Coordinates of C-alpha atoms and ligand atoms in Angstrom, one line a residue:
X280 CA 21.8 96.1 40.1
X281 CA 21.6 93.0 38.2
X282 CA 24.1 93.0 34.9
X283 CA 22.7 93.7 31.6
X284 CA 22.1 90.3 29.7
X285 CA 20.4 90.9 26.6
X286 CA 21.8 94.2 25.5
X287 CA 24.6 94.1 22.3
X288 CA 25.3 97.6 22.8
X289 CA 28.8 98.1 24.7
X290 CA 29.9 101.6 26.1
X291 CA 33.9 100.3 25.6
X292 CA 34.4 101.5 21.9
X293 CA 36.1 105.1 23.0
X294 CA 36.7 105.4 18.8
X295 CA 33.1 106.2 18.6
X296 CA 32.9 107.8 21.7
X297 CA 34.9 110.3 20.9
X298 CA 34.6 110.8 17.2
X299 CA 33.3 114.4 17.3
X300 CA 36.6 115.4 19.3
X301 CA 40.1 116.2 17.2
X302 CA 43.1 115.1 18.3
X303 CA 43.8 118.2 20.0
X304 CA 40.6 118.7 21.6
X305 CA 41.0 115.3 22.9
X306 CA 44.6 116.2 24.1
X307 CA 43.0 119.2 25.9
X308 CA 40.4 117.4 27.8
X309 CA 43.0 114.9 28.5
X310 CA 45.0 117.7 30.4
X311 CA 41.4 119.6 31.8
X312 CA 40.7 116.1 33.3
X313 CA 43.9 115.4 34.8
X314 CA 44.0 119.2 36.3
X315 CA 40.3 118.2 37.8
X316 CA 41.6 115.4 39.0
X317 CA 43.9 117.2 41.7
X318 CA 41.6 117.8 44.6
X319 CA 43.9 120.7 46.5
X320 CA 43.4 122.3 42.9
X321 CA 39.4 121.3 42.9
X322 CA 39.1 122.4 46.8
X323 CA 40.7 125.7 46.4
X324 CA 39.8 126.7 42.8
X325 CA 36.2 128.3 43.6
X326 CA 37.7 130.5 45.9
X327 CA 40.6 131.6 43.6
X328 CA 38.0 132.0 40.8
X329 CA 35.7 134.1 42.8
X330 CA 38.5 136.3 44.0
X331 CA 40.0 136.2 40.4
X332 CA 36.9 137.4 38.8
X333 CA 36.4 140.5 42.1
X334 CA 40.6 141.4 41.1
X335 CA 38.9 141.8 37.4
X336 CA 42.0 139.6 36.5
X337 CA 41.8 138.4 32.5
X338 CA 40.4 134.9 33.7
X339 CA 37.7 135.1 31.3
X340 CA 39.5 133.5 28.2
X341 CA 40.9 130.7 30.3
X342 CA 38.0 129.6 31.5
X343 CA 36.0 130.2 28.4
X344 CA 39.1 128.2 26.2
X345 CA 39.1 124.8 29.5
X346 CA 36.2 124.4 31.5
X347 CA 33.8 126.5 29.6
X348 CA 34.6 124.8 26.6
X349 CA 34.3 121.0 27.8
X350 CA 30.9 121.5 29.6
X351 CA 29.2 124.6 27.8
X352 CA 28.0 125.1 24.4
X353 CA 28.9 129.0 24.6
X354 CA 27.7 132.1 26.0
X355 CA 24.9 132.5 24.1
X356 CA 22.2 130.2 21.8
X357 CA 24.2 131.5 18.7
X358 CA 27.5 130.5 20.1
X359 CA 25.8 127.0 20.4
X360 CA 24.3 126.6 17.0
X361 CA 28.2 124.9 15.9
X362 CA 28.3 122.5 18.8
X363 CA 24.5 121.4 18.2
X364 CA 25.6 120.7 14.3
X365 CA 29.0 118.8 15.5
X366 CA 26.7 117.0 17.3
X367 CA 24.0 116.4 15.2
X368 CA 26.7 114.7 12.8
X369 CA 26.4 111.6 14.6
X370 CA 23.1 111.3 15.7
X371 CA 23.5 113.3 19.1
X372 CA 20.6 115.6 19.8
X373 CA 20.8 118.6 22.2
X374 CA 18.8 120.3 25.2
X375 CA 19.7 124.0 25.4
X376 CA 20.0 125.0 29.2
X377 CA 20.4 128.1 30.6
X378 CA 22.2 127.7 33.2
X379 CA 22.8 131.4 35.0
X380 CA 22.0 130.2 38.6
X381 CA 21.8 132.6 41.5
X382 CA 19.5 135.8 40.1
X383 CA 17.1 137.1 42.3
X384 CA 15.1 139.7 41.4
X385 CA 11.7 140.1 39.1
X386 CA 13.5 141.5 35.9
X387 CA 16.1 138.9 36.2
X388 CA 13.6 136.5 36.2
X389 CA 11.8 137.9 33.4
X390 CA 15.0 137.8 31.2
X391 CA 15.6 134.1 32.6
X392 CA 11.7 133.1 30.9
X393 CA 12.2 135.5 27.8
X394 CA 15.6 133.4 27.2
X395 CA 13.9 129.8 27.7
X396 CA 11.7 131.0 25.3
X397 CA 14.3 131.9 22.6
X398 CA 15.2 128.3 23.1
X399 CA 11.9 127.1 22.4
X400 CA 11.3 129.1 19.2
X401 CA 14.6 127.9 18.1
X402 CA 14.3 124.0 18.4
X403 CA 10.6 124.6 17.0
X404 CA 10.8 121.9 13.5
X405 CA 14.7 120.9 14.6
X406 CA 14.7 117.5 15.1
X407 CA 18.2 118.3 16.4
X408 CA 16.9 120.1 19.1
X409 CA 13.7 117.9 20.7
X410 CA 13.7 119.5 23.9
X411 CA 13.9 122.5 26.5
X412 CA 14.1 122.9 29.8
X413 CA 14.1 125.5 32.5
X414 CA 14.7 125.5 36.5
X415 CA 11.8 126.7 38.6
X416 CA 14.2 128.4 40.7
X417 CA 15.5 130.7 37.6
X418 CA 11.6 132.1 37.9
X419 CA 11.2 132.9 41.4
X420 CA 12.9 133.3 44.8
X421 CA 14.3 130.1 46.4
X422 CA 12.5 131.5 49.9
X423 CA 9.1 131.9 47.9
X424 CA 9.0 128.4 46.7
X425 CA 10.2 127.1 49.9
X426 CA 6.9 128.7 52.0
X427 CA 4.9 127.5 48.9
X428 CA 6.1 124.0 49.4
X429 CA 5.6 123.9 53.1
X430 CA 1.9 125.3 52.9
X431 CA 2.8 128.4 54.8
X432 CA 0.0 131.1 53.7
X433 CA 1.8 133.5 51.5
X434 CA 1.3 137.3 51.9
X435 CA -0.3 139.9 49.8
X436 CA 2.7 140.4 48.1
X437 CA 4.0 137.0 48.5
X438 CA 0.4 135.9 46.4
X439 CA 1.4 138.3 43.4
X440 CA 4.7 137.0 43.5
X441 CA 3.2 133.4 43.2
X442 CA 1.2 134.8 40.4
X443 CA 4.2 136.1 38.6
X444 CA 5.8 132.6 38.7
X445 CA 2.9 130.6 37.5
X446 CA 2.3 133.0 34.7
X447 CA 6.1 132.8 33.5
X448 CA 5.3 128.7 34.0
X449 CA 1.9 128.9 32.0
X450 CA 4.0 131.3 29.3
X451 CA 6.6 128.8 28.4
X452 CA 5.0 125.5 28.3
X453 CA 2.3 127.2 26.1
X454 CA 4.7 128.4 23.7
X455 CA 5.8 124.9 23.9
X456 CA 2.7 123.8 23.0
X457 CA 1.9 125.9 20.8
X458 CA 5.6 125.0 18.9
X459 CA 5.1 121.5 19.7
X460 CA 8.5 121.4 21.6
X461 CA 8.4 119.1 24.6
X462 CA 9.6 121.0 28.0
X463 CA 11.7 119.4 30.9
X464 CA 11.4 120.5 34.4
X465 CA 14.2 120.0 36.4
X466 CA 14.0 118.5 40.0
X467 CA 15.6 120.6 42.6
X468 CA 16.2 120.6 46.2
X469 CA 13.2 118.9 48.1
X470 CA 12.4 122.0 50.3
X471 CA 11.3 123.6 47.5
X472 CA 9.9 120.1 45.3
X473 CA 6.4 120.6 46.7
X474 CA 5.7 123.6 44.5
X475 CA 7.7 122.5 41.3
X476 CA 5.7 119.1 41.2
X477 CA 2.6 121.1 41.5
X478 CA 3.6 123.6 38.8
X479 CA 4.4 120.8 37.0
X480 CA 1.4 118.4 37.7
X481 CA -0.9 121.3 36.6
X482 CA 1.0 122.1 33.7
X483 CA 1.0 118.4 32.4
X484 CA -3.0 118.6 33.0
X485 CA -3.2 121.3 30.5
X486 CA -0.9 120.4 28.1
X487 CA -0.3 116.6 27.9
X488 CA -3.9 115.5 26.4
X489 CA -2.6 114.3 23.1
X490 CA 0.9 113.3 23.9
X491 CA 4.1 114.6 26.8
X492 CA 4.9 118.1 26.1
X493 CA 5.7 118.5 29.6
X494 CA 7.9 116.6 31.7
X495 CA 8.4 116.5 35.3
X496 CA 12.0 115.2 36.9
X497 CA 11.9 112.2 39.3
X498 CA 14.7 112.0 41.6
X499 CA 15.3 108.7 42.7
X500 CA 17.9 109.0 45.7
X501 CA 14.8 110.3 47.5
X502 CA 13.0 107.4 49.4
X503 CA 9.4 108.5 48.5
X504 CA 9.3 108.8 45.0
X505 CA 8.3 105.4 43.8
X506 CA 5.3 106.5 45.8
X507 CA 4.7 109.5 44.0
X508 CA 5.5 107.9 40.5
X509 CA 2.6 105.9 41.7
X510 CA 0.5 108.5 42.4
X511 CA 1.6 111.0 39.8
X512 CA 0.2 107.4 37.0
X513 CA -2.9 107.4 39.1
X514 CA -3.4 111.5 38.4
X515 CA -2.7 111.2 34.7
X516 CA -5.2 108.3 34.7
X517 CA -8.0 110.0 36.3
X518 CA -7.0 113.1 34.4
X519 CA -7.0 111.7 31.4
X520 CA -3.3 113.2 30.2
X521 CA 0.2 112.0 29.7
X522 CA 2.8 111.9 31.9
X523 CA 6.4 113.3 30.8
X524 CA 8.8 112.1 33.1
X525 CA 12.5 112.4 33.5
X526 CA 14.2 110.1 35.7
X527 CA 17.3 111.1 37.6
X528 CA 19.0 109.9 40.7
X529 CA 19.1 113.4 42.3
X530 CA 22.0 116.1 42.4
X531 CA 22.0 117.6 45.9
X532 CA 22.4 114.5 48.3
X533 CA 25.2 116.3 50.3
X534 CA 23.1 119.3 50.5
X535 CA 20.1 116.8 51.4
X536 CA 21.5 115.6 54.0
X537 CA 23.5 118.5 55.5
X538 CA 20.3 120.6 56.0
X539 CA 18.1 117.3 57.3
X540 CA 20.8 116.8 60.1
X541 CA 21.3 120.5 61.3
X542 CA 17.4 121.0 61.3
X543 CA 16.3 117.6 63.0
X544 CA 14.3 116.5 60.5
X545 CA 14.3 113.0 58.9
X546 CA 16.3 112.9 55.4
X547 CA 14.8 112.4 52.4
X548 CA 17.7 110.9 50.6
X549 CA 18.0 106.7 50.6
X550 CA 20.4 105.2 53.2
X551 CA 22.3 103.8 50.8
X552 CA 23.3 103.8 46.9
X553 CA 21.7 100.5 46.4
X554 CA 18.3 101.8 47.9
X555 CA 18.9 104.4 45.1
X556 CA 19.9 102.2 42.7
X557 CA 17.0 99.6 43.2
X558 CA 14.6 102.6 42.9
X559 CA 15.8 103.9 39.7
X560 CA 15.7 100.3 38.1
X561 CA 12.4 100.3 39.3
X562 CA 11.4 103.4 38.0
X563 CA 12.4 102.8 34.4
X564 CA 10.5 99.4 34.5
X565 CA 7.4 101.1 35.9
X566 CA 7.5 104.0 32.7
X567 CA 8.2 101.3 30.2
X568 CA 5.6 98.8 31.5
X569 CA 3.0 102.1 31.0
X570 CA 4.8 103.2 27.8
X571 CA 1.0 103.7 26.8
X572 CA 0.6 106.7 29.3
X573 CA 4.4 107.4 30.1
X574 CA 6.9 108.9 27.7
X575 CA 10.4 109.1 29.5
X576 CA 13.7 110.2 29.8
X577 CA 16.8 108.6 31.7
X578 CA 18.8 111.8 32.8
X579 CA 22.0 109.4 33.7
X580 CA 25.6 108.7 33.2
X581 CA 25.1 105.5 35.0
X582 CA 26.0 102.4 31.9
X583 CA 24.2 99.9 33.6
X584 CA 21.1 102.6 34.3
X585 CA 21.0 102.9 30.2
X586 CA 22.2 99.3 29.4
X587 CA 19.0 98.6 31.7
X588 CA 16.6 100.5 29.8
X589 CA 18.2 99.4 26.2
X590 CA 16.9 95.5 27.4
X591 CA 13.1 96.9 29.0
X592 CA 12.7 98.3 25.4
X593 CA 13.9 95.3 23.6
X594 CA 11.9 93.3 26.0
X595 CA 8.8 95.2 25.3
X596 CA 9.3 95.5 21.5
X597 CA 9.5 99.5 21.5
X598 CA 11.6 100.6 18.7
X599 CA 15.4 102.0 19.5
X600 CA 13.7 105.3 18.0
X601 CA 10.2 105.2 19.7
X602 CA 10.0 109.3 20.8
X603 CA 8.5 107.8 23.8
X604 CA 12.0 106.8 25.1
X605 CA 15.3 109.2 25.5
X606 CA 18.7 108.6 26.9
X607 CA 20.3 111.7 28.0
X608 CA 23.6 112.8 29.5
X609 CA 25.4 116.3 29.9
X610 CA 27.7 117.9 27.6
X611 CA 31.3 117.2 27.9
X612 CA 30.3 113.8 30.1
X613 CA 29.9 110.7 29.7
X614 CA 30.7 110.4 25.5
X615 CA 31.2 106.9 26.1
X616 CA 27.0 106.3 26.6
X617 CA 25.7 109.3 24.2
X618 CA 27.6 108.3 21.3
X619 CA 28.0 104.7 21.3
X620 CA 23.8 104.6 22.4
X621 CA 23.2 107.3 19.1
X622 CA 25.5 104.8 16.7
X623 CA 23.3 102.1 17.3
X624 CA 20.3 104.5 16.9
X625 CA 18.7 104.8 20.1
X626 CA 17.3 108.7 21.0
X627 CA 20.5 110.5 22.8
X628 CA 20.2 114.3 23.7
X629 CA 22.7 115.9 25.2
X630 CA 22.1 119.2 27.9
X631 CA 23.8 121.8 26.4
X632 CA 24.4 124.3 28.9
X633 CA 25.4 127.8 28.2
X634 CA 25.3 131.8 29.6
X635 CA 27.8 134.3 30.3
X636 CA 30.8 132.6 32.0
X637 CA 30.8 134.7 35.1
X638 CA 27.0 133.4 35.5
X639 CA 27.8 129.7 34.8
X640 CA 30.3 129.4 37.1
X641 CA 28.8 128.1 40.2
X642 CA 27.7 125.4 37.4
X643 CA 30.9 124.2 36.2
X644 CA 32.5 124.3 39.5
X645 CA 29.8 121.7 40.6
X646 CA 30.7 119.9 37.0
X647 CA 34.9 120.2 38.5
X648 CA 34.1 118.6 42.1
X649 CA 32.2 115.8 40.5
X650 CA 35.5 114.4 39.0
X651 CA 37.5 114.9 41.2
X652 CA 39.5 111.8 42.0
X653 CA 38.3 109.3 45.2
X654 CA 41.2 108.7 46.7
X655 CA 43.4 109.3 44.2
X656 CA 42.0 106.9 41.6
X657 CA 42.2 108.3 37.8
X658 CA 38.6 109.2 37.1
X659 CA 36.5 107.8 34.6
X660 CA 36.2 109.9 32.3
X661 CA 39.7 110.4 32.0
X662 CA 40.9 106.8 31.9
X663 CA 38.5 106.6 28.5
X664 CA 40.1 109.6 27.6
X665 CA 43.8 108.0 28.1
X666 CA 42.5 104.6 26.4
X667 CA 41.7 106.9 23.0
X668 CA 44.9 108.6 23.0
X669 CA 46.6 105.0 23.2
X670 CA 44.6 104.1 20.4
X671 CA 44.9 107.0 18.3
X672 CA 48.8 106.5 19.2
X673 CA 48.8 110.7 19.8
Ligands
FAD1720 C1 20.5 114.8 31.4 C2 20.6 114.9 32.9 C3 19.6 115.7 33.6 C4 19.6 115.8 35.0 N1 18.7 116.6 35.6 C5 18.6 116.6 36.9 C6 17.6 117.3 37.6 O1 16.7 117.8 37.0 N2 17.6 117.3 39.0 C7 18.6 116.7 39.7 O2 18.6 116.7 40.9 N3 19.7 116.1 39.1 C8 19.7 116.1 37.7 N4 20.7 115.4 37.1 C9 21.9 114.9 37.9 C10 21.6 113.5 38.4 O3 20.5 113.6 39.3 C11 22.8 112.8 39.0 O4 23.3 113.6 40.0 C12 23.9 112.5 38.1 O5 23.5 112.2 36.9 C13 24.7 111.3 38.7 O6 23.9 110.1 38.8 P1 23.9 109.0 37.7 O7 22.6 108.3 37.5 O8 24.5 109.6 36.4 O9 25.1 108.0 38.1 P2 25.7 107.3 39.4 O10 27.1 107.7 39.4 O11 25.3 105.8 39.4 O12 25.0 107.8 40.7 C14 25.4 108.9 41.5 C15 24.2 109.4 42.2 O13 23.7 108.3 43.0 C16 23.1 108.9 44.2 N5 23.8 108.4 45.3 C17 25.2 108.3 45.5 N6 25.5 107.8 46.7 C18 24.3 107.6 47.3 C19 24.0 107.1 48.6 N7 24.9 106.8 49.5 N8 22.7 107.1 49.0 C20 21.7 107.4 48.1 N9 22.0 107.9 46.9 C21 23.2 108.0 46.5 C22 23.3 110.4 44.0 O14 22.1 110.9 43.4 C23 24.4 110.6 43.1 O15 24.4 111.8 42.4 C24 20.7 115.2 35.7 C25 21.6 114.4 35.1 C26 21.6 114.3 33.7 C27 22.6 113.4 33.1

């Protein structure tokens, strides 16, 4: 990736970065982050947690007062409302996500499209809140979407299953609609991609005449989706509707790859980070040369991904606050981009996860192994975390 030129904003200034967190909020991440940092902790702590929580040991409160508390919002859309405020303050706008992972049956599912609506009818007129967003897998069974996506015909029951899914689909993105609330749909594992990019495809048909309501996720560490950003322009062309698209690099290249190796298939995932890289450069350039068509979101923690993008705008005169263009990043991650990127007035939203803390486990422990220290190097995050504290002298 080429370094940002043009771009005067710089992610450096941890003072604005961290200006929503106290002094002792800041000291407690500082000791959260220096806890993930120990991988014997981070290797054996999903385990101990699991165990913890079958012992019905009072682990609850720890979590919910360390991890739950850096990376959630709270265990339910109310507990959220004063996190979405604190950030509101400075210009930080917030996704609500559910994030209960793991449910399989029909009334779990139900409750899992009932709750994405809540969310819906609460950002309705927030300009705090511009977005939802839901997981296809929250709405059906993993095994269902994989035979979808592999063309295997479905049985009877497997059909009214399908039906179920598409109808909890077509039920939240036309309350969207209806609330004028745009939608994300998030990219998941690629055995199961084929039927989330159709729901998705179909849904954007239907609802993205006038403007996105619906987005679909682009994962770029997979080697064939320049090719289907080309293709997915070419359908909204011919269509005649807009494409939503949020661009990510991927979350499950381990997984990817694992599963490609013991089946003997061919991976999907780029052979390399540059690939990847060189993709999602190329991605954003594509979506802001057809701004006219596109409206997009980077989903990245990557500063020269957003420093990137902050020069394509500049270069094709769209305003720091066109709603065409977002720059998102996950609570509790990354400050250093949403907040600097907000106080220079570009459009920042924040995923704001949040459940029960039993059911949003499996989603913080993936939020713990990702910083982890390589090889003993203090992570990011926590050296901007460390470089406050110096500053703030506490
Ligand atoms: C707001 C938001 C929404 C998200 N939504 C989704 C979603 O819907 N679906 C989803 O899958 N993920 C999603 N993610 C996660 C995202 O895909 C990345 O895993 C994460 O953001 C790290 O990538 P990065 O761009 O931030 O930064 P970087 O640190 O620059 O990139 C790390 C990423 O690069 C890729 N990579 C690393 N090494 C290699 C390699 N050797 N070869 C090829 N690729 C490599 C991997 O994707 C890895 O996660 C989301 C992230 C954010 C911030």
């Amino acid at each position: 990736m080429s370094k940002s030129k043009m771009s005067k904003v710089s992610f450096e200034n941890t003072e604005i970065a961290f200006k929503a967190k106290s002094s002792s909020d800041l000291k407690k991440s500082y000791w959260l982050f220096k806890l993930v940092g120990n991988n014997v902790l981070v290797n054996l702590g999903p385990t101990l947690l699991k165990f913890a929580f079958f012992l019905r040991l009072p682990i609850k409160s720890i979590i919910k007062n360390t991890i739950f508390e850096q990376f959630c919002g709270g265990e339910s859309i109310i507990e959220c409302k004063e996190r979405i405020q604190s950030l509101a303050k400075y210009n930080v706008q917030t996704i609500l996500d559910y994030s209960v992972e793991g449910e399989s049956s029909k009334e779990n599912f139900d409750l899992t499209a009932n709750e994405i609506i809540k969310t819906i009818e609460l950002a309705k007129g927030d300009e705090n809140i511009p977005f939802a967003v839901f997981k296809t897998s929250g709405l059906a069974r993993i095994e269902l979407l994989e035979k979808v996506s592999s063309n295997i015909l479905l049985n009877e029951n497997e059909k009214k299953e399908f039906g179920l899914l598409k109808d909890r689909v077509k039920f939240i993105c036309q309350k969207a609609y209806d609330l004028d609330v745009r939608i994300f749909i998030d990219a998941e594992e690629s055995w199961i991609q084929n039927a989330i990019d159709d729901l998705a495809t179909s849904m954007m048909r239907k609802y993205n005449n006038e403007k996105a309501i619906v987005y679909n996720t682009l994962q770029m560490y997979r080697w064939d989706r320049v090719a289907f950003l080309k293709q997915s322009y070419a359908d909204a062309e011919n269509g005649n509707y807009c494409l939503g698209l949020k661009i990510v690099r991927g979350a499950y290249m381990e997984k990817e790859r694992e599963r490609a190796q013991e089946l003997g298939y061919s991976s999907p995932i780029q052979k390399d980070k540059i690939s990847c890289d060189k993709d999602y450069d190329f991605a954003l350039a594509y979506c802001i040369n057809h701004i006219d068509k596109i409206s997009l979101c980077a989903g990245t923690h990557n500063e020269e991904s957003s420093l990137n993008l902050i020069d394509l705008m500049k270069e094709n005169n769209i305003l720091k606050d066109d709603k065409r263009v977002y720059f998102s990043q996950l609570l509790g991650m990354s400050d250093h981009i949403s907040f600097n990127l907000a106080d220079k007035g570009y459009n920042v939203v924040k995923y704001m996860p949040y459940g029960p803390v039993k059911l949003v486990l499996p989603y913080l422990i993936r939020r713990v192994q990702e910083n982890t220290s390589i090889s003993g190097q203090t992570g990011r995050e926590l050296s901007l975390i460390i470089k406050e504290k110096v500053r703030r002298t506490i």
